[in-house]
Coordinates of C-alpha atoms and ligand atoms in Angstrom, one line a residue:
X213 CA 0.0 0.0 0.0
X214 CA 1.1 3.5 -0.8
X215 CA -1.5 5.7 0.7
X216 CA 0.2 8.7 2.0
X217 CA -1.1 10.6 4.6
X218 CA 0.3 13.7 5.2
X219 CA -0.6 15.8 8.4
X220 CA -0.2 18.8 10.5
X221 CA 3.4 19.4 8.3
X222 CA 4.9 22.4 9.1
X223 CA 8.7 23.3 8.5
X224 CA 10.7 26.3 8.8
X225 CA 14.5 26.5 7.3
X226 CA 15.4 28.9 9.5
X227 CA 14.4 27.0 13.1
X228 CA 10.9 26.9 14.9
X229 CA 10.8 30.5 15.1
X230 CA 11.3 31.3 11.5
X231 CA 8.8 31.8 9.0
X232 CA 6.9 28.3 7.6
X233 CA 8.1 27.3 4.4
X234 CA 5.2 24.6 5.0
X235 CA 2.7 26.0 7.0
X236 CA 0.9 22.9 9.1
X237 CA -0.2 21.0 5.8
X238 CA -3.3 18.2 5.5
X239 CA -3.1 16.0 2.9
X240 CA -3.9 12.8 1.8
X241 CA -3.1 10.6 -1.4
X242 CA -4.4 7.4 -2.4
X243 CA -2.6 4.6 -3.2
X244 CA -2.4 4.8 -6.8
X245 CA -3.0 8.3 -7.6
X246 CA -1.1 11.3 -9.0
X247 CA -1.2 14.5 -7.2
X248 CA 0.2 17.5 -8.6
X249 CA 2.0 19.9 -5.7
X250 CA 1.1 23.5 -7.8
X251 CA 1.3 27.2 -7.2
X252 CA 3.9 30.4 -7.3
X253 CA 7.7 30.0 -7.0
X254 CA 8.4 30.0 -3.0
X255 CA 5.1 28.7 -2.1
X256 CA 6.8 25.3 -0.6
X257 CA 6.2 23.1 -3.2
X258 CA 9.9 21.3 -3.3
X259 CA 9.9 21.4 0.4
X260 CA 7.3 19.3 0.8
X261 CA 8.5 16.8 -1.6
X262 CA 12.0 17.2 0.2
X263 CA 9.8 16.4 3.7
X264 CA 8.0 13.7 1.7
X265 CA 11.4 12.0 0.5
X266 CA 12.9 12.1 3.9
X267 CA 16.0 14.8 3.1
X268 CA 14.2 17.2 5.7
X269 CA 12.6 17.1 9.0
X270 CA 9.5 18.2 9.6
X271 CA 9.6 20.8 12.9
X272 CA 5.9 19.4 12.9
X273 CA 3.5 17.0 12.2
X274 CA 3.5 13.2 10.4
X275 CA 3.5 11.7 7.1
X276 CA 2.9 8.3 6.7
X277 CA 2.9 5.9 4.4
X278 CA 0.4 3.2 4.1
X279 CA 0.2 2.0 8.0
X280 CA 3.7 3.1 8.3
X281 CA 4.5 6.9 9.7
X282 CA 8.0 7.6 7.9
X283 CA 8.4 11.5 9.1
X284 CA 7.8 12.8 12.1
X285 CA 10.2 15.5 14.4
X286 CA 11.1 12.8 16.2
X287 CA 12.4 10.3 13.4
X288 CA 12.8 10.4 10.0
X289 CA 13.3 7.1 8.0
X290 CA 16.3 7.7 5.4
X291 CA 15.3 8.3 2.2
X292 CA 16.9 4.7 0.6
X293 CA 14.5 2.9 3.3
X294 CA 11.2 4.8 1.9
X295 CA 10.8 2.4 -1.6
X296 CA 10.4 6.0 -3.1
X297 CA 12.3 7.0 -6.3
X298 CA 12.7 10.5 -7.1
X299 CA 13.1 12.8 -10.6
X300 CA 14.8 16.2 -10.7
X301 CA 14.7 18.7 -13.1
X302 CA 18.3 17.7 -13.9
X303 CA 18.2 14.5 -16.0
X304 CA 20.6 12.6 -13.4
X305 CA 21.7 10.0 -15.7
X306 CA 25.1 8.7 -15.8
X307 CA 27.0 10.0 -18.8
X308 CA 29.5 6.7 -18.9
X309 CA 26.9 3.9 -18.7
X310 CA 24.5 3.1 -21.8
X311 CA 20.8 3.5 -21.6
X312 CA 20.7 0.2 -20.8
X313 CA 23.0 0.2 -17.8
X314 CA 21.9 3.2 -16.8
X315 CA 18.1 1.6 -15.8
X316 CA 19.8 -1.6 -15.0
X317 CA 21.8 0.0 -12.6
X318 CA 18.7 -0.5 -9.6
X319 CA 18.4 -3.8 -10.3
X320 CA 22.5 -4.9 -10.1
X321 CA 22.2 -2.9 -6.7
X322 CA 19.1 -5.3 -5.6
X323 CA 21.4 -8.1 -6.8
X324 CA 18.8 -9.5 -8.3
X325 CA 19.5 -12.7 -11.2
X326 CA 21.2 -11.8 -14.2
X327 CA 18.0 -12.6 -16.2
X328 CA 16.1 -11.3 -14.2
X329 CA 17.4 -8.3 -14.8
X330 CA 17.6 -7.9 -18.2
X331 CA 14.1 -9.0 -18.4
X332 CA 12.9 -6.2 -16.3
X333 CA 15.3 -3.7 -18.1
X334 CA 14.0 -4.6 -21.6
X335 CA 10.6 -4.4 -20.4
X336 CA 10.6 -0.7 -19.0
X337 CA 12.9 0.6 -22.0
X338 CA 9.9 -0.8 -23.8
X339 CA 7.4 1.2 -21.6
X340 CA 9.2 4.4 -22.4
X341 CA 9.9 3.8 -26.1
X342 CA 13.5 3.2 -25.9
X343 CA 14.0 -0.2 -27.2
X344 CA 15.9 0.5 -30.4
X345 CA 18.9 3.4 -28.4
X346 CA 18.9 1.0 -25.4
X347 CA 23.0 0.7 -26.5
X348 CA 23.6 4.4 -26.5
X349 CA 25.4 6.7 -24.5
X350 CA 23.4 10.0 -22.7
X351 CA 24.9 12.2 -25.0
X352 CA 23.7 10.6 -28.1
X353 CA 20.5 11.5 -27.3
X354 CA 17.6 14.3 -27.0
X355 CA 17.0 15.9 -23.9
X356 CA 13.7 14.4 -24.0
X357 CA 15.5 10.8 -24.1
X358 CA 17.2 11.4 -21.5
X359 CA 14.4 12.5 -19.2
X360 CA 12.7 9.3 -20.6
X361 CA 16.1 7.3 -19.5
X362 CA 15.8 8.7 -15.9
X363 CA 12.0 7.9 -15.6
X364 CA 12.8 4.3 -16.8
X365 CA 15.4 4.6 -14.0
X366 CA 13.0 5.6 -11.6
X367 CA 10.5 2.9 -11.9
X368 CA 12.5 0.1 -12.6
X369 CA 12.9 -0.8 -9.0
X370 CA 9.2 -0.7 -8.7
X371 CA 8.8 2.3 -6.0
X372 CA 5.8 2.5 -4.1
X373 CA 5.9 6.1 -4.9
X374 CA 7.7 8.1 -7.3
X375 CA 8.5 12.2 -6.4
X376 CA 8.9 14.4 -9.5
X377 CA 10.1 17.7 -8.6
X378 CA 9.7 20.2 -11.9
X379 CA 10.7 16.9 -14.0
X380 CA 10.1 18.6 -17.8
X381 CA 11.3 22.4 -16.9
X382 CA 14.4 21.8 -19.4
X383 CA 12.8 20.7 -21.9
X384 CA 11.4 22.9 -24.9
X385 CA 7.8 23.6 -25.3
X386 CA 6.8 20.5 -28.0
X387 CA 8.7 17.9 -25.8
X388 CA 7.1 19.3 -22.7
X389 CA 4.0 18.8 -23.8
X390 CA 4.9 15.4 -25.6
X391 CA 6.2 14.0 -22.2
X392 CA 3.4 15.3 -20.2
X393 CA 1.7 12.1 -21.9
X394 CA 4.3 10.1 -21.4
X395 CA 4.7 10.3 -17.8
X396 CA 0.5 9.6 -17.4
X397 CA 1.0 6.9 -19.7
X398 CA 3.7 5.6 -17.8
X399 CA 1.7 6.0 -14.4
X400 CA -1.5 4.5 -16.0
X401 CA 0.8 1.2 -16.7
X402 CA 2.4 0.8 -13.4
X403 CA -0.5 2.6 -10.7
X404 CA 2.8 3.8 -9.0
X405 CA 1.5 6.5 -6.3
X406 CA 3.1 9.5 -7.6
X407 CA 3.7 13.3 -6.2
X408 CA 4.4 16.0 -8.9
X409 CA 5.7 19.1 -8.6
X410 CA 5.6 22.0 -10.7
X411 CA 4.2 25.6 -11.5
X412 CA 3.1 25.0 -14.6
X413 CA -1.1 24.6 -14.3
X414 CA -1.2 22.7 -17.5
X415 CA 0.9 20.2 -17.2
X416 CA -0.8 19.6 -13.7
X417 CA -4.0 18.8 -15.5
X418 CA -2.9 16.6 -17.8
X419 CA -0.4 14.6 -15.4
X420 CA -2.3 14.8 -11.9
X421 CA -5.8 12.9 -10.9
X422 CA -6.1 15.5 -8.3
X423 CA -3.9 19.0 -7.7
X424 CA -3.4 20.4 -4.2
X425 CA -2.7 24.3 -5.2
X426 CA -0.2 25.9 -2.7
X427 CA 0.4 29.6 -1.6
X428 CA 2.5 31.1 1.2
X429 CA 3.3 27.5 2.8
X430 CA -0.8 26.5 2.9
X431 CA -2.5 24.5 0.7
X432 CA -5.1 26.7 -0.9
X433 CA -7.4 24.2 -2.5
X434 CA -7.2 20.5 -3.3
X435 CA -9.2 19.0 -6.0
X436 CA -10.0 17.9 -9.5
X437 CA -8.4 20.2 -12.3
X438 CA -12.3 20.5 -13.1
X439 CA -13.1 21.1 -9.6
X440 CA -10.3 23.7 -8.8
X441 CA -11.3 25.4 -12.3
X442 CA -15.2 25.8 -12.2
X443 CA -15.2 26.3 -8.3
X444 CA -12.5 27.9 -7.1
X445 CA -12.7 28.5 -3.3
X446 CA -10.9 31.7 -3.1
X447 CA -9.6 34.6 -6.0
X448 CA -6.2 33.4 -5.8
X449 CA -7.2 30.1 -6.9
X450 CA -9.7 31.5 -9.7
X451 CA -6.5 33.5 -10.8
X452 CA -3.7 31.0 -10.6
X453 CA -6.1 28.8 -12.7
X454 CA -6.8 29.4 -15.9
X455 CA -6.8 33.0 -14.8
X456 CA -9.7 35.2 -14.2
X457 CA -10.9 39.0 -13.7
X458 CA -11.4 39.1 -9.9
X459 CA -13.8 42.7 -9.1
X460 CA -14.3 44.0 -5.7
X461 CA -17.8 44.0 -5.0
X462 CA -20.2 43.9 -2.0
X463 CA -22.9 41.1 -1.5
X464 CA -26.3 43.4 -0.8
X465 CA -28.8 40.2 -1.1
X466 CA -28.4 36.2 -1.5
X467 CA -27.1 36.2 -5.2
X468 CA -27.0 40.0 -6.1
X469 CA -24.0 42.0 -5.7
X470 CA -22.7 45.6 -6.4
X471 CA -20.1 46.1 -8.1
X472 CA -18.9 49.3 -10.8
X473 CA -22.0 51.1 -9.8
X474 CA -24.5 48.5 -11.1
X475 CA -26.6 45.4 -9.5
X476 CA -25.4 42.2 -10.6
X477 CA -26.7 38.6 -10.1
X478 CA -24.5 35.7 -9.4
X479 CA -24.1 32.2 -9.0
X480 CA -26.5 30.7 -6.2
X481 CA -23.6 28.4 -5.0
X482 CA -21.9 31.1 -2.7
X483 CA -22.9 31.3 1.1
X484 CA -25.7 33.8 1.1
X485 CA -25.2 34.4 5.2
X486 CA -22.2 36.1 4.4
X487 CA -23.0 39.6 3.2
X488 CA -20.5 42.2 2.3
X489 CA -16.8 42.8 0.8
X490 CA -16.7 40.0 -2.0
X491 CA -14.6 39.3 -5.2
X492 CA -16.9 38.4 -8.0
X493 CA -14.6 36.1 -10.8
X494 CA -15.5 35.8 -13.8
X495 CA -13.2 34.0 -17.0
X496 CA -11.8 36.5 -20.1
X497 CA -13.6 34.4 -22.6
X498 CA -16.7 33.9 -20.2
X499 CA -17.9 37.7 -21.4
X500 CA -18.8 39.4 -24.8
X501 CA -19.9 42.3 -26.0
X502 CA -24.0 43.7 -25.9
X503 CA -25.6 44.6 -29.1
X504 CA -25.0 47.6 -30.1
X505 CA -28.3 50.2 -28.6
X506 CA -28.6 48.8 -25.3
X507 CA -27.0 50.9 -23.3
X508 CA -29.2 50.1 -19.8
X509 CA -26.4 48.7 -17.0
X510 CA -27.0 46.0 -14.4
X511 CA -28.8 43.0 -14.6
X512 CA -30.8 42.2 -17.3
X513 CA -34.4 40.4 -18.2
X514 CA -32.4 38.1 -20.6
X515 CA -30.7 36.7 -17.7
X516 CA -27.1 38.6 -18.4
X517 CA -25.7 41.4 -16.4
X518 CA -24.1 44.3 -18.6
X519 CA -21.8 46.5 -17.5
X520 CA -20.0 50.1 -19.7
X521 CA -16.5 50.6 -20.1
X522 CA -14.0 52.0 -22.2
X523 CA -11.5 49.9 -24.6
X524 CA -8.0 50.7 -23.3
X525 CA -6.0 48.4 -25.3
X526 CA -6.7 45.7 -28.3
X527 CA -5.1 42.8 -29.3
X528 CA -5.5 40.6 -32.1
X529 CA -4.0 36.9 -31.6
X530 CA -5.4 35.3 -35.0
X531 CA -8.2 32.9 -33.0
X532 CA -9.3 35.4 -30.7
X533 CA -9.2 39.3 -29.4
X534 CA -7.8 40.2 -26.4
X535 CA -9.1 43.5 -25.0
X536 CA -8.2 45.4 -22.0
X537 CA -11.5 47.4 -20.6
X538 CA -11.5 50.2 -18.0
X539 CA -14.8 49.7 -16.0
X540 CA -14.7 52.8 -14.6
X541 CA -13.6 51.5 -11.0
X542 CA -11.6 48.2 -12.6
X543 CA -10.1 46.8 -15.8
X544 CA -10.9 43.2 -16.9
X545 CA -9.6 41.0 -19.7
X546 CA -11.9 40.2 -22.7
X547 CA -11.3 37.2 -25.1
X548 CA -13.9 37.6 -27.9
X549 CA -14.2 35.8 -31.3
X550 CA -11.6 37.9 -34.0
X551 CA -14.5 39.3 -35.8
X552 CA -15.9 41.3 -32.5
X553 CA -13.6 44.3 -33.6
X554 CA -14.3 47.4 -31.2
X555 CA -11.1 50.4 -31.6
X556 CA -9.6 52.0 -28.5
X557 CA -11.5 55.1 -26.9
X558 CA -14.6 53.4 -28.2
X559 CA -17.5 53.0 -25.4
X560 CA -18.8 49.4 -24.7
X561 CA -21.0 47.2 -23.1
X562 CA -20.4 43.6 -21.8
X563 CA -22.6 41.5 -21.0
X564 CA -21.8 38.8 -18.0
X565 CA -23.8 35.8 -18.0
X566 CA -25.0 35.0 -14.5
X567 CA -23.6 31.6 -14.9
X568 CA -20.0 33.0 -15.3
X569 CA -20.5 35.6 -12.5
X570 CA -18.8 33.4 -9.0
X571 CA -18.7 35.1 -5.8
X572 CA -15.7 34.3 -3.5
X573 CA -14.4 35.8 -0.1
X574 CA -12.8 39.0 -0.4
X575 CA -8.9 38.2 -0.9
Ligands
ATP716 P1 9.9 27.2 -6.7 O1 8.7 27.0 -7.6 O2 10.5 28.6 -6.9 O3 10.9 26.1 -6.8 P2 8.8 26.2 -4.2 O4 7.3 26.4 -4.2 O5 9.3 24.9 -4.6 O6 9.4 27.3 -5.2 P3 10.4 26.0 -1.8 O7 11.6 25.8 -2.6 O8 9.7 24.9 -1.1 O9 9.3 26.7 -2.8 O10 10.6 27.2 -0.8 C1 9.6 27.7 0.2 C2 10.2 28.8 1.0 O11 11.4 28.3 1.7 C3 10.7 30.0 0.2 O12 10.4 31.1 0.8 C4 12.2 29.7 0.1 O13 12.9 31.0 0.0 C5 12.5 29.1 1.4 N1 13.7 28.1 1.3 C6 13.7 27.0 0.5 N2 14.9 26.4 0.6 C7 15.6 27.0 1.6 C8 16.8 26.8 2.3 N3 17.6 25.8 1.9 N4 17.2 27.7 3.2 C9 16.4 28.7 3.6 N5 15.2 29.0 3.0 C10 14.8 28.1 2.0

């Protein structure tokens, strides 16, 4: 079993006293799953990994593994007693053994039989495509090879759970997302528990089962990338994913808020009871511009809220517009269809479907 149960982490580099890199952290992962570790640089992504591979000690709080509690202040079990493998962002394979040695490597150290060995080896080069440059040398191949090399590496040995900290951040853009792919693939063959980290929201969504979004130490929000996008819990969240417009506003009634001057409804699925200072989010591509004549603000009988503003800046990007639009009190981001072609200076109105209008605390 490699459930991992993470809870009440905290740890601070610079002693108890010192602010929390990891902020007294709850999390749990089920045996089997990929969890992407995802937010700003500094946030304590690679710390936790480091606290989950056993390099640091946690000043408090437990992880455990399966039935087995592997971290705690008062013991840490080493990291080559934790059947975890880990990937850097630095390919880590040995530049004087073949591709084949290189993933064979685990096995020799496991003394396991010769055929067994080789049997294993040939299989997992198999797994990750590398069958036909299993006699090569590192630096006859691809950066993406390589990465593929040290993931072969890693699960050769048959981990319970494999850490990847930032594992594609030197590769180039097509191979990035190539590999992104590759790695799900790779987990969808073995069920190897695995913990990702990296900043990148995309490659979270295609990797992870589930992402736990990290700011300042804390874990923000766990969930589903279609969970943490449709209902983010908080404007930080709505921003970091996918990105949003986040407007102050003020709840007045259940559902209906003010915000620029006007009365907007919103979703129903925000906490009515709590009235006041609120962010309302609502997606770039998620608004468009009224017919031209309307000019009434607020919300309106066809079940969209519109609001005036003035075009500050217009981009064109082929598939799409991007527009900039001072509200008055706020600027938001438009994405509109390339034919919705409005100049700068020119008055406008948008019109917010109530759908697309979610309420969150005040950030
Ligand atoms: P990035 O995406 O930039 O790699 P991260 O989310 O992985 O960031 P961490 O590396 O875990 O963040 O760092 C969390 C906090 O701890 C940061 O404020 C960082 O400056 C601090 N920190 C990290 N390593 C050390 C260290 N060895 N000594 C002191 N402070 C550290």
């Amino acid at each position: 079993m490699a459930r991992i149960d993470i809870a009440g982490l905290s740890k601070s580099y610079a002693g108890k006293q010192g602010a929390r890199a990891v902020d007294a952290i709850d999390l749990a992962i089920a045996d089997g799953e990929v969890m992407a570790l995802v937010g700003p640089s500094g946030c304590g992504k690679t710390t936790t990994l480091q606290l989950l591979a056993g390099f640091l000690k946690p000043d408090a709080g437990t992880i455990a593994v399966g039935d087995r509690v592997v971290s705690s202040p008062r013991h840490v079990v080493p990291p080559e007693h934790r059947r975890m493998s880990l990937i850097f962002q630095s390919y880590a394979v040995w530049p004087h053994k073949t591709v084949f040695e290189n993933v064979a490597y685990g096995l020799r150290v496991m003394k396991l039989s010769r055929s067994e060995i080789e049997d294993r080896t040939r299989e997992v080069l198999r797994s990750v495509r590398m069958t036909d440059l299993a006699a090569r040398y590192p630096s006859e191949l691809s950066g993406g090879q390589q990465q593929r090399v040290a993931l072969a590496r890693a699960v050769v040995v048959k981990p319970e759970t494999l850490l990847l900290d930032e594992p594609l951040s030197n590769l180039d853009a097509n191979l990035r997302e190539e590999m992104r792919f590759e790695i799900r693939r790779i987990h969808d063959a073995t069920g190897i528990t695995m913990v990702y980290v990296t900043h990148d929201q995309t490659e979270a969504m295609v990797t992870a089962d589930r992402i736990a979004l990290m700011r300042g130490g804390k874990i923000a929000q766990v969930g589903t990338a279609h969970e943490i996008y449709e209902q983010p819990a908080t404007a930080f969240v709505a921003t970091f994913v996918g990105g949003t417009n986040t407007l102050p506003a003020t709840l007045i009634e259940p559902h209906v808020v003010e915000c620029c001057g006007a009365r907007l409804r919103v979703r129903d699925d925000f906490d009515a009871a709590q009235r006041g200072p609120v962010t309302l989010c609502i997606r770039p591509h998620s608004m468009g511009f009224a017919a031209a004549g309307d000019d009434a603000v607020g919300y309106q009988e066809n079940g969209h809220n519109r609001l005036a503003g003035v075009v500050l800046r217009q981009t064109y990007l082929g598939d799409a517009r991007d527009y900039l639009i001072d509200l008055g009190t706020t600027q938001v981001r438009v994405s509109t269809p390339p034919s919705e072609d409005r100049s700068v200076g020119s008055t406008v109105h948008l019109d917010l479907p109530v759908e697309a209008c979610r309420v969150v605390p005040g950030d």
